[in-house]
Short mmCIF file of C-alpha atoms in Angstrom, two decimals:
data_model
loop_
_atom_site.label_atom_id
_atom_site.label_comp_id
_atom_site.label_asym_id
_atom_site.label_seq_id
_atom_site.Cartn_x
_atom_site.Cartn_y
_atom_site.Cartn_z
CA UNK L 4 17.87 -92.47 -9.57
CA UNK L 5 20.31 -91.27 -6.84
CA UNK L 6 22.91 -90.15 -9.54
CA UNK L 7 19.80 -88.15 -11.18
CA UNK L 8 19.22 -86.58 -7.93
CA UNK L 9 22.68 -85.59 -6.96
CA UNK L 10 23.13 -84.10 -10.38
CA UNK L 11 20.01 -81.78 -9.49
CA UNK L 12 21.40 -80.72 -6.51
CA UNK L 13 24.63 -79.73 -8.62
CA UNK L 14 22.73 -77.10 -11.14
CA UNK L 15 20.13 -75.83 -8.09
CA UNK L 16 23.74 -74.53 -6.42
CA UNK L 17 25.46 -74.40 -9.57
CA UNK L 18 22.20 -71.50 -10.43
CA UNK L 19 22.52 -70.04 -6.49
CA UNK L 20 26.31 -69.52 -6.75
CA UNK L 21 25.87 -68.03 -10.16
CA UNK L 22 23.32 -65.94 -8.83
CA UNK L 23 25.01 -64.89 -5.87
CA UNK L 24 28.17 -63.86 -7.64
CA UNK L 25 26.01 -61.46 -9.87
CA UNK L 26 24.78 -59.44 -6.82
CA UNK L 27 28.10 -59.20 -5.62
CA UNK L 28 29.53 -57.91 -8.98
CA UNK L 29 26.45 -55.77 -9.56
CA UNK L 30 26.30 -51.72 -8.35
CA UNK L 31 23.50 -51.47 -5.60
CA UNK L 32 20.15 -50.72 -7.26
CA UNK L 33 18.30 -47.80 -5.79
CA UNK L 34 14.27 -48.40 -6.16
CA UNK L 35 12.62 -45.30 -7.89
CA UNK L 36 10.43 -43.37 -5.88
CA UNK L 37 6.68 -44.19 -6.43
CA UNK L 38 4.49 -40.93 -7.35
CA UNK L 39 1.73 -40.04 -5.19
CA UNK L 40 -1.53 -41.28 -7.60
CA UNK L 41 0.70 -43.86 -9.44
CA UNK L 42 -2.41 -44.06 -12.02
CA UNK L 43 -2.79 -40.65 -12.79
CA UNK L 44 -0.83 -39.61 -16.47
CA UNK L 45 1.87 -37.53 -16.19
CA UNK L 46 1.44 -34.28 -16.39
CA UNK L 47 3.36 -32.20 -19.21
CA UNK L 48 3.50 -28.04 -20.45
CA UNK L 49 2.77 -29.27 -24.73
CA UNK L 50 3.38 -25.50 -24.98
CA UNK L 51 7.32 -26.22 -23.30
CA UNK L 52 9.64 -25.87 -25.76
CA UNK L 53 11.72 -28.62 -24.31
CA UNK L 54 8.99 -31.05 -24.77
CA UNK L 55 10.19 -33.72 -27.17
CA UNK L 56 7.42 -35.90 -27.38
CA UNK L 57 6.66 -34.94 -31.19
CA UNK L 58 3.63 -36.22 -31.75
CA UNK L 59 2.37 -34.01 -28.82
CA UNK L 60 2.77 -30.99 -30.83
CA UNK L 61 0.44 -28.86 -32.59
CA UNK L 62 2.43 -28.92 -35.69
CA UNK L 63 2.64 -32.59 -36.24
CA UNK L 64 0.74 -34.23 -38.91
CA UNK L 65 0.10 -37.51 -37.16
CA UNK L 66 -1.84 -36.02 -34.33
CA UNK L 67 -5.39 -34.91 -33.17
CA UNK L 68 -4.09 -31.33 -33.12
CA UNK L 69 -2.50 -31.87 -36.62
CA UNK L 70 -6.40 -32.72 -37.38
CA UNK L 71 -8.03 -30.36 -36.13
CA UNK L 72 -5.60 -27.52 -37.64
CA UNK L 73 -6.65 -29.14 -41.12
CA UNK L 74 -10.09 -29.04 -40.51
CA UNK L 75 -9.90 -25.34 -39.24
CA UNK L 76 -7.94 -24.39 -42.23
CA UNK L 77 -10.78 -25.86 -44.38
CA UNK L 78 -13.47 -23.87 -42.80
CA UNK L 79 -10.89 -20.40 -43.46
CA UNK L 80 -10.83 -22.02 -46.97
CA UNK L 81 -14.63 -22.71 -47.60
CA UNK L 82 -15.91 -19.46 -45.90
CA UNK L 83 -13.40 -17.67 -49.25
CA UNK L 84 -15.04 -19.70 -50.93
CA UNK L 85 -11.70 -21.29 -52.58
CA UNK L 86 -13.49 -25.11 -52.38
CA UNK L 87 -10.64 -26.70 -54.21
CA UNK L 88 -8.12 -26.23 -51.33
CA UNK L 89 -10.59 -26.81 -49.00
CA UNK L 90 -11.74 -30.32 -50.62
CA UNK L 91 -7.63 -30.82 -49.96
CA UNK L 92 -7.52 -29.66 -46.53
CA UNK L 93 -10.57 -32.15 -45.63
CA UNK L 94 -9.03 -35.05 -47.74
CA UNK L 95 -6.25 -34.45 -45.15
CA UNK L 96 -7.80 -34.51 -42.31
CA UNK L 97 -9.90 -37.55 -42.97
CA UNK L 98 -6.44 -40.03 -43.70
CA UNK L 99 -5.10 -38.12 -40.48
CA UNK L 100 -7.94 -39.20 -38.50
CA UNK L 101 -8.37 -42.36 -40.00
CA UNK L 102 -5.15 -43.58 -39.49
CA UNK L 103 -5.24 -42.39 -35.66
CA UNK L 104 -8.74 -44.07 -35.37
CA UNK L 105 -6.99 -47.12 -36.75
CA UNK L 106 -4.06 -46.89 -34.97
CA UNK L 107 -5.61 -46.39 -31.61
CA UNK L 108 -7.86 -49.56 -32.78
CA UNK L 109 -5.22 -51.48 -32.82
CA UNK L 110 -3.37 -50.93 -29.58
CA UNK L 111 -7.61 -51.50 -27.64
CA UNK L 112 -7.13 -54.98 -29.37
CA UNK L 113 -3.80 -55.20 -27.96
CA UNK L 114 -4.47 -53.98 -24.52
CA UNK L 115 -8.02 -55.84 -23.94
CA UNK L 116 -7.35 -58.09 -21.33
CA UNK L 117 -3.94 -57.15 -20.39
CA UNK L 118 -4.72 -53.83 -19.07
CA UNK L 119 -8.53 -52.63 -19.51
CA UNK L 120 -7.82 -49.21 -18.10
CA UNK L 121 -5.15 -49.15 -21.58
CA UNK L 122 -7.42 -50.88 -23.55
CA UNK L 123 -10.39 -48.39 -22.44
CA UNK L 124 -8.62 -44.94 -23.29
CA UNK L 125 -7.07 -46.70 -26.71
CA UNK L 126 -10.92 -47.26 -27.27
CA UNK L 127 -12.10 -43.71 -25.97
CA UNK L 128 -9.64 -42.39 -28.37
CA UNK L 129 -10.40 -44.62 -31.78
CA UNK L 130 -14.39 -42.94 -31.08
CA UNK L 131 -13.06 -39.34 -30.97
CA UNK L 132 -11.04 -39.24 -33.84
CA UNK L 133 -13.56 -41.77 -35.95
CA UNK L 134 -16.42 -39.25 -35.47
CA UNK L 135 -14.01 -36.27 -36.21
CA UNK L 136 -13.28 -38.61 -39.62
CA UNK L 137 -16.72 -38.62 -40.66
CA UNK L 138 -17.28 -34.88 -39.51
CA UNK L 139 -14.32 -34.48 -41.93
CA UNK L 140 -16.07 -36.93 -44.29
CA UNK L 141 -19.40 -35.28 -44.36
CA UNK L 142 -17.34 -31.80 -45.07
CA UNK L 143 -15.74 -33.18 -47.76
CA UNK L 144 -18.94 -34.33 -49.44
CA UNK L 145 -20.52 -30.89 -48.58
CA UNK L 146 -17.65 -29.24 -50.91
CA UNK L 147 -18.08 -31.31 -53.40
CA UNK L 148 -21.93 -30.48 -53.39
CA UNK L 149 -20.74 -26.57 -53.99
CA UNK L 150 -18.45 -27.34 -57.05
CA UNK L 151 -21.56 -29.17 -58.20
CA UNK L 152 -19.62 -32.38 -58.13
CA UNK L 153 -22.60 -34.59 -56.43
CA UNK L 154 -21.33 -38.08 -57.89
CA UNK L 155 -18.19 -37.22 -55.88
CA UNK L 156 -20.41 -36.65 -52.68
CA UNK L 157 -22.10 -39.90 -52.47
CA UNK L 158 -19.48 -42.44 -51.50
CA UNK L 159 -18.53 -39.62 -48.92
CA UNK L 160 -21.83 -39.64 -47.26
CA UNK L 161 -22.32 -43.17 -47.47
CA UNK L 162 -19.32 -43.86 -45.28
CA UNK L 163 -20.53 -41.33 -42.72
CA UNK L 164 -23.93 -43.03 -42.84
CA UNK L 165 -22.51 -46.46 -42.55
CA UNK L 166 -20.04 -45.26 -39.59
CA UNK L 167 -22.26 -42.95 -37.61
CA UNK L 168 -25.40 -44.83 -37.90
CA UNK L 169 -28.57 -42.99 -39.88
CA UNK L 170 -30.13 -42.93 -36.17
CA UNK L 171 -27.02 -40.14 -35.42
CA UNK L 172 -27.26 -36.70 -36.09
CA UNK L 173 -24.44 -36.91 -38.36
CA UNK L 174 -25.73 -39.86 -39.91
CA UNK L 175 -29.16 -38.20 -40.42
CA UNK L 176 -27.71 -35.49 -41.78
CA UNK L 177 -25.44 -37.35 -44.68
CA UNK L 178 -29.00 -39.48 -45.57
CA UNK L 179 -30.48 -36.39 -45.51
CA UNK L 180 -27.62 -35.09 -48.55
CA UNK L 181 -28.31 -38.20 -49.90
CA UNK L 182 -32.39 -37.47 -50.40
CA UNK L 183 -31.47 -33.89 -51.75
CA UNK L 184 -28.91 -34.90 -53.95
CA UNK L 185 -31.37 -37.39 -55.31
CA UNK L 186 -29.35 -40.65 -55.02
CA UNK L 187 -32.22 -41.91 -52.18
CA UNK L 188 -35.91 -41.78 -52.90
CA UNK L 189 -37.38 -41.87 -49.40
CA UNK L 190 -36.81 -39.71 -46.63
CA UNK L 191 -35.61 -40.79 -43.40
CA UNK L 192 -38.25 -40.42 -41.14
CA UNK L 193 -37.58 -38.17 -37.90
CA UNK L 194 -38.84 -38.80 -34.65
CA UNK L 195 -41.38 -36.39 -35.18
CA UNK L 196 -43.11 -38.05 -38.38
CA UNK L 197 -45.17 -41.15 -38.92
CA UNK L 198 -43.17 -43.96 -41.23
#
């Protein structure tokens, strides 16, 4: 028991020494200074052409402003009525947002109770792009209506339904294509009529 002991006492200074000697042989470490509202984001010019944070640029595919640009370019399309590169535009825009509404998914179930304040704006941001997917989605299935494609149009507006909820706006509207396109029988009943 006493030899057990002693031997502890070895590897506790054994650890300090070791420790000790590291200091010694390190360079002095300077402490960074602490910004003034440590839990603000920091602020950045995306228009700076020295910003190198890629996915910050308008130009890149995998971003919300990669979306958006899609989505824009599909209105341009659909108002020239040229519906086949607008169905391509939207078919874009829905995998970018998808995989951004996935992606952003993923790191709220990584950050939930590690860091809610994380976790929170990973979840804030999987809700904005998922509705811009299904206002993609519900684009798409529009298009498709004008090339007189309906069967193409259903699955669309399905999703939307399923995703938005048919108590949404978006969701009313897409059951709403579904009623006119004939694939639904009954209406869905507004606030304003009786079921």
């Amino acid at each position: 028991m006493l030899t057990f002991k002693i031997n502890r006492l070895k590897v506790s200074f054994l650890t300090c020494l070791s420790l000790a000697s590291i200091l010694i042989i390190s360079p002095s470490l300077k402490a960074q200074p602490t910004p003034e509202n440590p839990s603000a984001p920091p602020t950045e010019d995306l228009s700076d052409p020295n910003n190198l944070r890629p996915l910050t640029q308008a130009d890149s595919i995998l971003s919300l402003q990669g979306g958006q640009k899609l989505m824009s370019e599909a209105k341009t399309a659909i108002e020239a009525e040229q519906y086949d590169v607008a169905a391509e535009k939207l078919q874009k825009a829905r995998q970018v947002f998808n995989q951004l509404s996935n992606f952003y998914l993923q790191l709220f179930d990584s950050f939930s109770g590690i860091d809610n304040r994380i976790a929170e704006g990973q979840r804030q941001k999987a809700l904005e792009t998922g509705q811009m997917r299904d206002e993609a989605t519900y684009q798409l299935a529009l298009v498709h209506r004008a090339q007189n494609q309906p069967e193409l149009s259903v699955p669309l507006l399905i999703q939307v339904v399923k995703s938005q909820n048919p108590t949404t706006e978006l969701g009313k509207k897409a059951y709403q294509q579904l009623f006119e396109i004939g694939f639904v029988e009954d209406a869905f009943p507004t606030s304003n009529s009786t079921k």
